[in-house]
PDB file of C-alpha atoms in Angstrom:
ATOM      1  CA  MET A   1      -0.023   0.080  -0.068  1.00  0.00           C
ATOM      2  CA  ALA A   2       2.835   2.400   0.851  1.00  0.00           C
ATOM      3  CA  ASP A   3       4.703   1.610  -2.368  1.00  0.00           C
ATOM      4  CA  SER A   4       1.493   2.278  -4.428  1.00  0.00           C
ATOM      5  CA  ALA A   5       0.830   5.613  -2.654  1.00  0.00           C
ATOM      6  CA  ILE A   6       4.393   6.732  -3.219  1.00  0.00           C
ATOM      7  CA  ILE A   7       4.189   5.931  -6.992  1.00  0.00           C
ATOM      8  CA  GLN A   8       0.787   7.627  -7.140  1.00  0.00           C
ATOM      9  CA  ASN A   9       2.222  10.654  -5.406  1.00  0.00           C
ATOM     10  CA  ILE A  10       5.290  10.782  -7.830  1.00  0.00           C
ATOM     11  CA  LEU A  11       3.081  10.620 -10.839  1.00  0.00           C
ATOM     12  CA  ASN A  12       1.163  13.728  -9.501  1.00  0.00           C
ATOM     13  CA  PRO A  13       1.774  16.635 -11.895  1.00  0.00           C
ATOM     14  CA  PRO A  14       3.152  19.106  -9.313  1.00  0.00           C
ATOM     15  CA  VAL A  15       5.711  16.526  -8.130  1.00  0.00           C
ATOM     16  CA  LEU A  16       6.662  15.612 -11.725  1.00  0.00           C
ATOM     17  CA  PHE A  17       7.260  19.363 -12.316  1.00  0.00           C
ATOM     18  CA  PHE A  18       9.579  19.390  -9.347  1.00  0.00           C
ATOM     19  CA  PHE A  19      11.653  16.726 -11.079  1.00  0.00           C
ATOM     20  CA  LEU A  20      11.345  18.743 -14.283  1.00  0.00           C
ATOM     21  CA  GLY A  21      12.822  21.717 -12.437  1.00  0.00           C
ATOM     22  CA  MET A  22      15.663  19.678 -11.226  1.00  0.00           C
ATOM     23  CA  GLY A  23      16.318  18.674 -14.875  1.00  0.00           C
ATOM     24  CA  VAL A  24      16.883  22.310 -15.778  1.00  0.00           C
ATOM     25  CA  ILE A  25      20.120  22.244 -13.773  1.00  0.00           C
ATOM     26  CA  ILE A  26      21.084  18.672 -14.621  1.00  0.00           C
ATOM     27  CA  PHE A  27      20.676  19.188 -18.312  1.00  0.00           C
ATOM     28  CA  LYS A  28      21.770  22.943 -18.325  1.00  0.00           C
ATOM     29  CA  SER A  29      18.591  24.187 -19.771  1.00  0.00           C
ATOM     30  CA  ASP A  30      18.256  27.958 -20.138  1.00  0.00           C
ATOM     31  CA  LEU A  31      14.895  27.978 -18.493  1.00  0.00           C
ATOM     32  CA  VAL A  32      14.657  30.627 -15.788  1.00  0.00           C
ATOM     33  CA  ILE A  33      11.746  31.506 -13.474  1.00  0.00           C
ATOM     34  CA  PRO A  34      11.855  35.255 -12.843  1.00  0.00           C
ATOM     35  CA  GLU A  35      12.361  36.136  -9.232  1.00  0.00           C
ATOM     36  CA  ALA A  36       9.285  38.290  -9.224  1.00  0.00           C
ATOM     37  CA  LEU A  37       7.146  35.435 -10.340  1.00  0.00           C
ATOM     38  CA  SER A  38       8.684  33.067  -7.818  1.00  0.00           C
ATOM     39  CA  LYS A  39       7.811  35.716  -5.077  1.00  0.00           C
ATOM     40  CA  PHE A  40       4.269  35.886  -6.452  1.00  0.00           C
ATOM     41  CA  PHE A  41       3.819  31.990  -6.391  1.00  0.00           C
ATOM     42  CA  SER A  42       4.932  31.932  -2.796  1.00  0.00           C
ATOM     43  CA  MET A  43       2.639  34.750  -1.693  1.00  0.00           C
ATOM     44  CA  TYR A  44      -0.335  33.245  -3.627  1.00  0.00           C
ATOM     45  CA  LEU A  45       0.083  29.881  -1.944  1.00  0.00           C
ATOM     46  CA  LEU A  46       0.268  31.402   1.481  1.00  0.00           C
ATOM     47  CA  PHE A  47      -2.827  33.565   0.720  1.00  0.00           C
ATOM     48  CA  ALA A  48      -4.843  30.640  -0.717  1.00  0.00           C
ATOM     49  CA  ILE A  49      -4.188  28.168   2.235  1.00  0.00           C
ATOM     50  CA  GLY A  50      -4.722  30.918   4.843  1.00  0.00           C
ATOM     51  CA  PHE A  51      -7.984  31.993   3.310  1.00  0.00           C
ATOM     52  CA  LYS A  52      -9.241  28.480   2.869  1.00  0.00           C
ATOM     53  CA  GLY A  53      -8.259  27.752   6.510  1.00  0.00           C
ATOM     54  CA  GLY A  54     -10.170  30.864   7.728  1.00  0.00           C
ATOM     55  CA  HIS A  55     -13.316  29.747   5.776  1.00  0.00           C
ATOM     56  CA  GLU A  56     -13.076  26.382   7.310  1.00  0.00           C
ATOM     57  CA  LEU A  57     -12.701  27.860  10.780  1.00  0.00           C
ATOM     58  CA  TYR A  58     -15.824  29.849   9.987  1.00  0.00           C
ATOM     59  CA  LYS A  59     -17.734  26.658   9.158  1.00  0.00           C
ATOM     60  CA  THR A  60     -16.455  24.387  11.944  1.00  0.00           C
ATOM     61  CA  PRO A  61     -17.499  24.906  15.657  1.00  0.00           C
ATOM     62  CA  PHE A  62     -14.669  24.859  18.053  1.00  0.00           C
ATOM     63  CA  SER A  63     -14.112  21.513  19.739  1.00  0.00           C
ATOM     64  CA  SER A  64     -11.825  19.985  22.279  1.00  0.00           C
ATOM     65  CA  GLU A  65     -10.047  18.053  19.429  1.00  0.00           C
ATOM     66  CA  HIS A  66      -9.326  21.412  17.764  1.00  0.00           C
ATOM     67  CA  ALA A  67      -7.914  22.860  21.144  1.00  0.00           C
ATOM     68  CA  LEU A  68      -5.737  19.776  21.493  1.00  0.00           C
ATOM     69  CA  THR A  69      -4.530  20.068  18.037  1.00  0.00           C
ATOM     70  CA  LEU A  70      -3.450  23.668  18.571  1.00  0.00           C
ATOM     71  CA  LEU A  71      -1.811  22.737  21.770  1.00  0.00           C
ATOM     72  CA  ALA A  72       0.171  19.906  20.013  1.00  0.00           C
ATOM     73  CA  CYS A  73       1.236  22.357  17.368  1.00  0.00           C
ATOM     74  CA  SER A  74       2.621  24.719  20.079  1.00  0.00           C
ATOM     75  CA  ILE A  75       4.359  21.964  21.885  1.00  0.00           C
ATOM     76  CA  MET A  76       6.150  20.745  18.737  1.00  0.00           C
ATOM     77  CA  ALA A  77       7.098  24.351  17.730  1.00  0.00           C
ATOM     78  CA  THR A  78       8.634  24.801  21.167  1.00  0.00           C
ATOM     79  CA  VAL A  79      10.311  21.370  21.829  1.00  0.00           C
ATOM     80  CA  VAL A  80      11.662  20.470  18.400  1.00  0.00           C
ATOM     81  CA  PRO A  81      14.208  23.255  17.997  1.00  0.00           C
ATOM     82  CA  ILE A  82      15.511  22.506  21.546  1.00  0.00           C
ATOM     83  CA  TYR A  83      16.279  18.802  21.107  1.00  0.00           C
ATOM     84  CA  ALA A  84      17.322  19.390  17.379  1.00  0.00           C
ATOM     85  CA  TYR A  85      19.973  21.938  18.662  1.00  0.00           C
ATOM     86  CA  PHE A  86      21.429  19.487  21.146  1.00  0.00           C
ATOM     87  CA  ILE A  87      21.670  16.820  18.495  1.00  0.00           C
ATOM     88  CA  LEU A  88      23.185  19.083  15.888  1.00  0.00           C
ATOM     89  CA  LYS A  89      25.708  20.767  18.123  1.00  0.00           C
ATOM     90  CA  THR A  90      27.533  17.457  18.709  1.00  0.00           C
ATOM     91  CA  LYS A  91      29.204  18.151  15.367  1.00  0.00           C
ATOM     92  CA  LEU A  92      28.302  21.632  14.278  1.00  0.00           C
ATOM     93  CA  GLU A  93      29.357  25.047  15.588  1.00  0.00           C
ATOM     94  CA  LYS A  94      26.691  26.348  17.848  1.00  0.00           C
ATOM     95  CA  HIS A  95      25.435  29.145  15.710  1.00  0.00           C
ATOM     96  CA  ASN A  96      25.003  26.779  12.761  1.00  0.00           C
ATOM     97  CA  ALA A  97      23.264  24.291  15.041  1.00  0.00           C
ATOM     98  CA  ALA A  98      20.945  26.943  16.392  1.00  0.00           C
ATOM     99  CA  ALA A  99      19.919  28.171  12.805  1.00  0.00           C
ATOM    100  CA  LEU A 100      19.403  24.756  11.537  1.00  0.00           C
ATOM    101  CA  ALA A 101      17.467  23.655  14.685  1.00  0.00           C
ATOM    102  CA  GLY A 102      15.193  26.757  13.904  1.00  0.00           C
ATOM    103  CA  SER A 103      14.577  25.376  10.532  1.00  0.00           C
ATOM    104  CA  PHE A 104      13.524  22.032  11.770  1.00  0.00           C
ATOM    105  CA  GLY A 105      11.266  23.690  14.519  1.00  0.00           C
ATOM    106  CA  SER A 106       9.462  25.788  12.041  1.00  0.00           C
ATOM    107  CA  ILE A 107       7.551  24.487   9.034  1.00  0.00           C
ATOM    108  CA  SER A 108       7.518  24.361   5.312  1.00  0.00           C
ATOM    109  CA  ALA A 109       4.302  25.908   3.935  1.00  0.00           C
ATOM    110  CA  VAL A 110       4.956  24.444   0.456  1.00  0.00           C
ATOM    111  CA  THR A 111       5.289  20.953   1.787  1.00  0.00           C
ATOM    112  CA  PHE A 112       1.884  21.597   3.592  1.00  0.00           C
ATOM    113  CA  VAL A 113       0.328  22.756   0.379  1.00  0.00           C
ATOM    114  CA  THR A 114       1.611  19.717  -1.552  1.00  0.00           C
ATOM    115  CA  ALA A 115       0.275  17.450   1.144  1.00  0.00           C
ATOM    116  CA  GLY A 116      -3.134  19.299   0.847  1.00  0.00           C
ATOM    117  CA  ALA A 117      -3.107  18.710  -2.903  1.00  0.00           C
ATOM    118  CA  TYR A 118      -2.333  15.066  -2.308  1.00  0.00           C
ATOM    119  CA  LEU A 119      -5.359  14.723   0.053  1.00  0.00           C
ATOM    120  CA  HIS A 120      -7.501  16.576  -2.547  1.00  0.00           C
ATOM    121  CA  ASN A 121      -6.632  13.971  -5.120  1.00  0.00           C
ATOM    122  CA  LEU A 122      -7.860  11.251  -2.634  1.00  0.00           C
ATOM    123  CA  ASN A 123     -10.956  13.358  -1.797  1.00  0.00           C
ATOM    124  CA  VAL A 124      -9.934  13.441   1.814  1.00  0.00           C
ATOM    125  CA  GLU A 125     -10.641  16.710   3.616  1.00  0.00           C
ATOM    126  CA  TYR A 126      -8.637  18.510   6.367  1.00  0.00           C
ATOM    127  CA  GLY A 127      -9.905  21.257   8.685  1.00  0.00           C
ATOM    128  CA  GLY A 128      -9.180  24.919   9.102  1.00  0.00           C
ATOM    129  CA  PHE A 129      -7.787  24.466  12.513  1.00  0.00           C
ATOM    130  CA  ILE A 130      -4.733  22.711  11.139  1.00  0.00           C
ATOM    131  CA  VAL A 131      -4.035  25.812   9.041  1.00  0.00           C
ATOM    132  CA  ALA A 132      -4.243  27.917  12.136  1.00  0.00           C
ATOM    133  CA  GLY A 133      -1.856  25.316  13.720  1.00  0.00           C
ATOM    134  CA  MET A 134       0.605  25.890  10.849  1.00  0.00           C
ATOM    135  CA  ALA A 135       0.588  29.665  11.448  1.00  0.00           C
ATOM    136  CA  LEU A 136       1.215  28.870  15.084  1.00  0.00           C
ATOM    137  CA  MET A 137       4.152  26.701  14.384  1.00  0.00           C
ATOM    138  CA  GLU A 138       6.171  28.978  12.124  1.00  0.00           C
ATOM    139  CA  SER A 139       7.331  31.702  14.448  1.00  0.00           C
ATOM    140  CA  PRO A 140       8.302  30.170  17.858  1.00  0.00           C
ATOM    141  CA  ALA A 141      11.230  28.282  16.408  1.00  0.00           C
ATOM    142  CA  ILE A 142      12.782  31.493  15.204  1.00  0.00           C
ATOM    143  CA  VAL A 143      12.548  33.026  18.733  1.00  0.00           C
ATOM    144  CA  ILE A 144      14.007  29.806  20.350  1.00  0.00           C
ATOM    145  CA  ALA A 145      16.831  29.449  17.865  1.00  0.00           C
ATOM    146  CA  VAL A 146      18.016  32.997  18.494  1.00  0.00           C
ATOM    147  CA  ILE A 147      17.702  32.492  22.251  1.00  0.00           C
ATOM    148  CA  LEU A 148      19.760  29.242  22.014  1.00  0.00           C
ATOM    149  CA  ASP A 149      22.389  31.157  19.994  1.00  0.00           C
ATOM    150  CA  ARG A 150      22.575  34.141  22.452  1.00  0.00           C
ATOM    151  CA  LEU A 151      22.874  31.826  25.467  1.00  0.00           C
ATOM    152  CA  SER A 152      25.765  29.904  23.918  1.00  0.00           C
ATOM    153  CA  LYS A 153      27.478  33.282  23.150  1.00  0.00           C
ATOM    154  CA  ASN A 154      26.820  34.637  26.733  1.00  0.00           C
ATOM    155  CA  LYS A 155      28.303  31.423  28.129  1.00  0.00           C
ATOM    156  CA  ALA A 156      31.360  31.661  25.881  1.00  0.00           C
ATOM    157  CA  ASN A 157      32.308  35.290  26.211  1.00  0.00           C
ATOM    158  CA  GLY A 158      29.684  37.258  28.019  1.00  0.00           C
ATOM    159  CA  GLY A 159      28.273  38.897  24.720  1.00  0.00           C
ATOM    160  CA  GLY A 160      25.381  38.432  22.392  1.00  0.00           C
ATOM    161  CA  ALA A 161      22.474  40.508  23.880  1.00  0.00           C
ATOM    162  CA  ILE A 162      19.140  39.707  22.360  1.00  0.00           C
ATOM    163  CA  ASN A 163      17.310  42.467  20.493  1.00  0.00           C
ATOM    164  CA  TRP A 164      13.862  41.340  21.686  1.00  0.00           C
ATOM    165  CA  LYS A 165      12.034  43.995  19.788  1.00  0.00           C
ATOM    166  CA  ALA A 166      13.520  43.059  16.421  1.00  0.00           C
ATOM    167  CA  LEU A 167      13.159  39.308  17.207  1.00  0.00           C
ATOM    168  CA  PHE A 168       9.528  39.367  18.064  1.00  0.00           C
ATOM    169  CA  HIS A 169       8.689  41.793  15.170  1.00  0.00           C
ATOM    170  CA  GLU A 170      10.384  39.299  12.705  1.00  0.00           C
ATOM    171  CA  ALA A 171       8.655  36.391  14.390  1.00  0.00           C
ATOM    172  CA  LEU A 172       5.242  37.885  14.405  1.00  0.00           C
ATOM    173  CA  PHE A 173       5.218  40.254  11.368  1.00  0.00           C
ATOM    174  CA  GLY A 174       7.516  38.532   8.892  1.00  0.00           C
ATOM    175  CA  SER A 175       6.023  38.528   5.415  1.00  0.00           C
ATOM    176  CA  SER A 176       5.124  34.703   5.402  1.00  0.00           C
ATOM    177  CA  ILE A 177       3.387  34.717   8.832  1.00  0.00           C
ATOM    178  CA  TYR A 178       1.704  38.101   8.184  1.00  0.00           C
ATOM    179  CA  LEU A 179       0.154  37.079   4.955  1.00  0.00           C
ATOM    180  CA  LEU A 180      -0.875  33.608   6.183  1.00  0.00           C
ATOM    181  CA  VAL A 181      -2.490  34.898   9.268  1.00  0.00           C
ATOM    182  CA  GLY A 182      -3.971  37.859   7.581  1.00  0.00           C
ATOM    183  CA  ALA A 183      -5.633  35.727   4.977  1.00  0.00           C
ATOM    184  CA  LEU A 184      -6.810  33.415   7.782  1.00  0.00           C
ATOM    185  CA  ILE A 185      -8.511  36.161   9.532  1.00  0.00           C
ATOM    186  CA  VAL A 186     -10.139  37.569   6.330  1.00  0.00           C
ATOM    187  CA  GLY A 187     -11.390  34.183   5.412  1.00  0.00           C
ATOM    188  CA  TYR A 188     -12.903  33.746   8.871  1.00  0.00           C
ATOM    189  CA  LEU A 189     -14.496  37.291   8.992  1.00  0.00           C
ATOM    190  CA  THR A 190     -15.983  37.099   5.404  1.00  0.00           C
ATOM    191  CA  GLY A 191     -17.355  33.613   5.707  1.00  0.00           C
ATOM    192  CA  ASP A 192     -19.286  32.073   2.839  1.00  0.00           C
ATOM    193  CA  SER A 193     -19.763  35.330   0.943  1.00  0.00           C
ATOM    194  CA  GLY A 194     -15.985  35.978   0.952  1.00  0.00           C
ATOM    195  CA  TRP A 195     -15.325  32.348  -0.047  1.00  0.00           C
ATOM    196  CA  ASN A 196     -17.754  32.503  -2.921  1.00  0.00           C
ATOM    197  CA  ALA A 197     -16.235  35.737  -4.123  1.00  0.00           C
ATOM    198  CA  GLU A 198     -12.654  34.470  -3.957  1.00  0.00           C
ATOM    199  CA  LYS A 199     -13.231  30.835  -4.866  1.00  0.00           C
ATOM    200  CA  PRO A 200     -12.311  31.131  -8.669  1.00  0.00           C
ATOM    201  CA  PHE A 201      -9.017  32.604  -7.435  1.00  0.00           C
ATOM    202  CA  THR A 202      -8.290  30.325  -4.452  1.00  0.00           C
ATOM    203  CA  GLU A 203      -9.644  26.949  -5.899  1.00  0.00           C
ATOM    204  CA  ASP A 204      -9.334  26.931  -9.807  1.00  0.00           C
ATOM    205  CA  LEU A 205      -5.847  28.482  -9.901  1.00  0.00           C
ATOM    206  CA  PHE A 206      -4.465  26.677  -7.031  1.00  0.00           C
ATOM    207  CA  LYS A 207      -3.032  23.529  -8.495  1.00  0.00           C
ATOM    208  CA  GLY A 208      -1.606  25.282 -11.541  1.00  0.00           C
ATOM    209  CA  ILE A 209       0.271  27.839  -9.434  1.00  0.00           C
ATOM    210  CA  LEU A 210       1.484  25.089  -7.088  1.00  0.00           C
ATOM    211  CA  THR A 211       2.799  23.199 -10.189  1.00  0.00           C
ATOM    212  CA  PHE A 212       4.708  26.295 -11.282  1.00  0.00           C
ATOM    213  CA  PHE A 213       6.035  26.875  -7.870  1.00  0.00           C
ATOM    214  CA  LEU A 214       7.317  23.272  -7.550  1.00  0.00           C
ATOM    215  CA  LEU A 215       9.068  23.757 -10.907  1.00  0.00           C
ATOM    216  CA  ASP A 216      10.781  26.682  -9.395  1.00  0.00           C
ATOM    217  CA  MET A 217      11.598  24.758  -6.216  1.00  0.00           C
ATOM    218  CA  GLY A 218      13.086  21.929  -8.285  1.00  0.00           C
ATOM    219  CA  ILE A 219      15.504  24.450  -9.894  1.00  0.00           C
ATOM    220  CA  SER A 220      16.376  25.910  -6.534  1.00  0.00           C
ATOM    221  CA  ALA A 221      16.965  22.532  -4.919  1.00  0.00           C
ATOM    222  CA  ALA A 222      19.147  21.186  -7.798  1.00  0.00           C
ATOM    223  CA  LYS A 223      21.322  24.250  -7.668  1.00  0.00           C
ATOM    224  CA  ARG A 224      22.137  23.294  -4.089  1.00  0.00           C
ATOM    225  CA  PHE A 225      22.825  19.649  -4.757  1.00  0.00           C
ATOM    226  CA  LYS A 226      26.543  20.326  -5.253  1.00  0.00           C
ATOM    227  CA  GLU A 227      26.648  21.827  -1.705  1.00  0.00           C
ATOM    228  CA  LEU A 228      25.639  18.490  -0.283  1.00  0.00           C
ATOM    229  CA  THR A 229      29.309  17.502  -0.516  1.00  0.00           C
ATOM    230  CA  HIS A 230      30.150  20.250   1.865  1.00  0.00           C
ATOM    231  CA  VAL A 231      27.476  19.663   4.368  1.00  0.00           C
ATOM    232  CA  GLY A 232      28.815  16.141   4.935  1.00  0.00           C
ATOM    233  CA  PHE A 233      27.522  12.793   5.855  1.00  0.00           C
ATOM    234  CA  PHE A 234      26.651  13.929   9.475  1.00  0.00           C
ATOM    235  CA  LEU A 235      24.211  16.544   8.347  1.00  0.00           C
ATOM    236  CA  ILE A 236      22.508  14.252   5.828  1.00  0.00           C
ATOM    237  CA  ALA A 237      22.187  11.565   8.528  1.00  0.00           C
ATOM    238  CA  ALA A 238      21.117  14.113  11.269  1.00  0.00           C
ATOM    239  CA  ALA A 239      18.463  15.596   8.895  1.00  0.00           C
ATOM    240  CA  ILE A 240      16.935  12.157   8.176  1.00  0.00           C
ATOM    241  CA  LEU A 241      17.022  11.233  11.882  1.00  0.00           C
ATOM    242  CA  LEU A 242      15.306  14.445  12.868  1.00  0.00           C
ATOM    243  CA  MET A 243      12.619  13.826  10.280  1.00  0.00           C
ATOM    244  CA  VAL A 244      12.006  10.406  11.725  1.00  0.00           C
ATOM    245  CA  ILE A 245      11.786  11.566  15.226  1.00  0.00           C
ATOM    246  CA  ASN A 246       9.595  14.487  14.373  1.00  0.00           C
ATOM    247  CA  ALA A 247       7.251  12.428  12.286  1.00  0.00           C
ATOM    248  CA  SER A 248       7.117   9.653  14.966  1.00  0.00           C
ATOM    249  CA  VAL A 249       6.185  12.096  17.700  1.00  0.00           C
ATOM    250  CA  GLY A 250       3.654  13.704  15.470  1.00  0.00           C
ATOM    251  CA  LEU A 251       2.064  10.324  14.734  1.00  0.00           C
ATOM    252  CA  LEU A 252       1.868   9.618  18.562  1.00  0.00           C
ATOM    253  CA  LEU A 253       0.249  12.901  19.170  1.00  0.00           C
ATOM    254  CA  THR A 254      -2.347  12.319  16.349  1.00  0.00           C
ATOM    255  CA  LYS A 255      -3.182   9.025  18.028  1.00  0.00           C
ATOM    256  CA  ALA A 256      -3.478  10.412  21.369  1.00  0.00           C
ATOM    257  CA  ILE A 257      -5.753  13.336  20.161  1.00  0.00           C
ATOM    258  CA  HIS A 258      -7.803  11.155  17.757  1.00  0.00           C
ATOM    259  CA  MET A 259      -7.332  13.495  14.974  1.00  0.00           C
ATOM    260  CA  PRO A 260      -9.306  12.656  11.807  1.00  0.00           C
ATOM    261  CA  GLU A 261      -7.346  11.250   8.860  1.00  0.00           C
ATOM    262  CA  GLY A 262      -6.854  14.552   6.871  1.00  0.00           C
ATOM    263  CA  ASP A 263      -5.822  16.614   9.896  1.00  0.00           C
ATOM    264  CA  ALA A 264      -3.509  13.888  11.198  1.00  0.00           C
ATOM    265  CA  LEU A 265      -1.602  13.727   7.920  1.00  0.00           C
ATOM    266  CA  MET A 266      -1.268  17.451   7.682  1.00  0.00           C
ATOM    267  CA  PHE A 267      -0.087  17.695  11.259  1.00  0.00           C
ATOM    268  CA  VAL A 268       2.644  14.938  10.741  1.00  0.00           C
ATOM    269  CA  VAL A 269       3.768  16.783   7.566  1.00  0.00           C
ATOM    270  CA  LEU A 270       4.205  19.996   9.599  1.00  0.00           C
ATOM    271  CA  CYS A 271       6.148  18.115  12.248  1.00  0.00           C
ATOM    272  CA  ALA A 272       8.512  16.518   9.644  1.00  0.00           C
ATOM    273  CA  SER A 273       9.134  19.561   7.491  1.00  0.00           C
ATOM    274  CA  ALA A 274      11.812  22.287   7.700  1.00  0.00           C
ATOM    275  CA  SER A 275      11.520  25.934   6.846  1.00  0.00           C
ATOM    276  CA  TYR A 276      13.580  27.265   3.940  1.00  0.00           C
ATOM    277  CA  ILE A 277      11.800  30.650   3.654  1.00  0.00           C
ATOM    278  CA  ALA A 278      10.851  32.322   6.846  1.00  0.00           C
ATOM    279  CA  VAL A 279      13.616  30.843   9.155  1.00  0.00           C
ATOM    280  CA  PRO A 280      16.445  31.564   6.619  1.00  0.00           C
ATOM    281  CA  ALA A 281      15.104  35.111   6.127  1.00  0.00           C
ATOM    282  CA  ALA A 282      15.262  35.663   9.970  1.00  0.00           C
ATOM    283  CA  MET A 283      18.633  33.934  10.504  1.00  0.00           C
ATOM    284  CA  LYS A 284      20.369  36.146   7.980  1.00  0.00           C
ATOM    285  CA  ASP A 285      19.842  39.112  10.357  1.00  0.00           C
ATOM    286  CA  MET A 286      19.527  37.369  13.772  1.00  0.00           C
ATOM    287  CA  ILE A 287      22.362  34.951  13.529  1.00  0.00           C
ATOM    288  CA  PRO A 288      24.600  36.297  10.808  1.00  0.00           C
ATOM    289  CA  GLU A 289      27.477  34.016  11.702  1.00  0.00           C
ATOM    290  CA  ALA A 290      25.443  30.903  10.625  1.00  0.00           C
ATOM    291  CA  ASN A 291      26.303  29.547   7.352  1.00  0.00           C
ATOM    292  CA  PRO A 292      23.250  29.761   4.990  1.00  0.00           C
ATOM    293  CA  SER A 293      24.671  26.893   2.682  1.00  0.00           C
ATOM    294  CA  ILE A 294      24.046  24.625   5.771  1.00  0.00           C
ATOM    295  CA  TYR A 295      20.555  25.470   6.896  1.00  0.00           C
ATOM    296  CA  LEU A 296      19.247  26.246   3.340  1.00  0.00           C
ATOM    297  CA  THR A 297      20.758  23.233   1.687  1.00  0.00           C
ATOM    298  CA  VAL A 298      19.515  20.747   4.395  1.00  0.00           C
ATOM    299  CA  ALA A 299      15.988  22.160   4.303  1.00  0.00           C
ATOM    300  CA  LEU A 300      15.655  22.616   0.566  1.00  0.00           C
ATOM    301  CA  SER A 301      17.753  19.917  -0.893  1.00  0.00           C
ATOM    302  CA  ILE A 302      17.336  17.109   1.649  1.00  0.00           C
ATOM    303  CA  VAL A 303      14.081  17.485   3.785  1.00  0.00           C
ATOM    304  CA  PHE A 304      11.870  19.102   1.142  1.00  0.00           C
ATOM    305  CA  PRO A 305      12.439  16.575  -1.676  1.00  0.00           C
ATOM    306  CA  ILE A 306      12.333  13.639   0.712  1.00  0.00           C
ATOM    307  CA  ASN A 307       8.895  14.764   2.146  1.00  0.00           C
ATOM    308  CA  ILE A 308       7.177  15.592  -1.106  1.00  0.00           C
ATOM    309  CA  ILE A 309       8.410  12.498  -2.962  1.00  0.00           C
ATOM    310  CA  LEU A 310       8.429   9.781  -0.263  1.00  0.00           C
ATOM    311  CA  GLY A 311       7.337  11.323   3.071  1.00  0.00           C
ATOM    312  CA  ILE A 312       3.786  12.459   2.252  1.00  0.00           C
ATOM    313  CA  PRO A 313       2.344   9.079   1.072  1.00  0.00           C
ATOM    314  CA  LEU A 314       4.465   7.270   3.765  1.00  0.00           C
ATOM    315  CA  TYR A 315       2.999   9.477   6.572  1.00  0.00           C
ATOM    316  CA  HIS A 316      -0.420   8.806   5.146  1.00  0.00           C
ATOM    317  CA  TYR A 317      -0.040   5.143   5.238  1.00  0.00           C
ATOM    318  CA  LEU A 318       1.276   5.236   8.854  1.00  0.00           C
ATOM    319  CA  VAL A 319      -1.658   7.539   9.896  1.00  0.00           C
ATOM    320  CA  LYS A 320      -4.118   5.166   8.573  1.00  0.00           C
ATOM    321  CA  ALA A 321      -2.267   2.182  10.062  1.00  0.00           C
ATOM    322  CA  ILE A 322      -2.497   3.601  13.625  1.00  0.00           C
ATOM    323  CA  MET A 323      -6.010   4.942  13.406  1.00  0.00           C
TER     324      MET A 323
END
């Protein structure tokens, strides 16, 4: 069953276009996605999933399962960067370990969107509260990563004061979280009338823009493949280990909360993903000593491809197995 789901996922057009994007670099094609279009694709996907999540929140009465789901999201967003940091610092310099731990503690919105498209193909629904949970999970890891870095600096040489104002502003009002949460609120406030007005834009265009975005991500991931030789075997092994740990903890939490199938898969995907947009943007300013080729390459060229090609159908199989 898992093999069949993996093959079905690979033969999904957006995933095939991810491979096509990788081929641009491998075969040295002159195909280029303009940066402005790449930014638009990212903004559109955040808007679409936020707006849909807000509409789902409008339709769904709050329940204890929703409260527990949001609590589980908060726990994972807080705990993952801490234990990831202690695993990674066994071999990495502490600022690199903190930045990469932040990536693992945060989430990949595009992996979430790809999982949503996978469920849509199977006619399996997921609720708006998991979108709210995604918004909740993105920022805490940024704060925790910076705190871990500053604590290590203070211990080493008495320096490294934390600019709390800048830190919390980036965590709460960075472009990704601002657009996602803003669209969620608008979708909730406008309800059915807003959804009917925006539906042609949020539903009909969604998969096409996701396909183009994954084409662009394939190009970006393949560009960084050569850097895998620099990050070393430890980082590849550590990335896979953290994905396994995070997905396993996520599966246990879905079982304990009795999440429905769609919500459970989306939650596990959030737990197992790593941020390559919001966290790197924050780390560039907050932990400038960290090497971007480490945290970007691991998140974009290891974690992201494994999740969208193998992880999503495998997590779905495991979710159904433990339900």
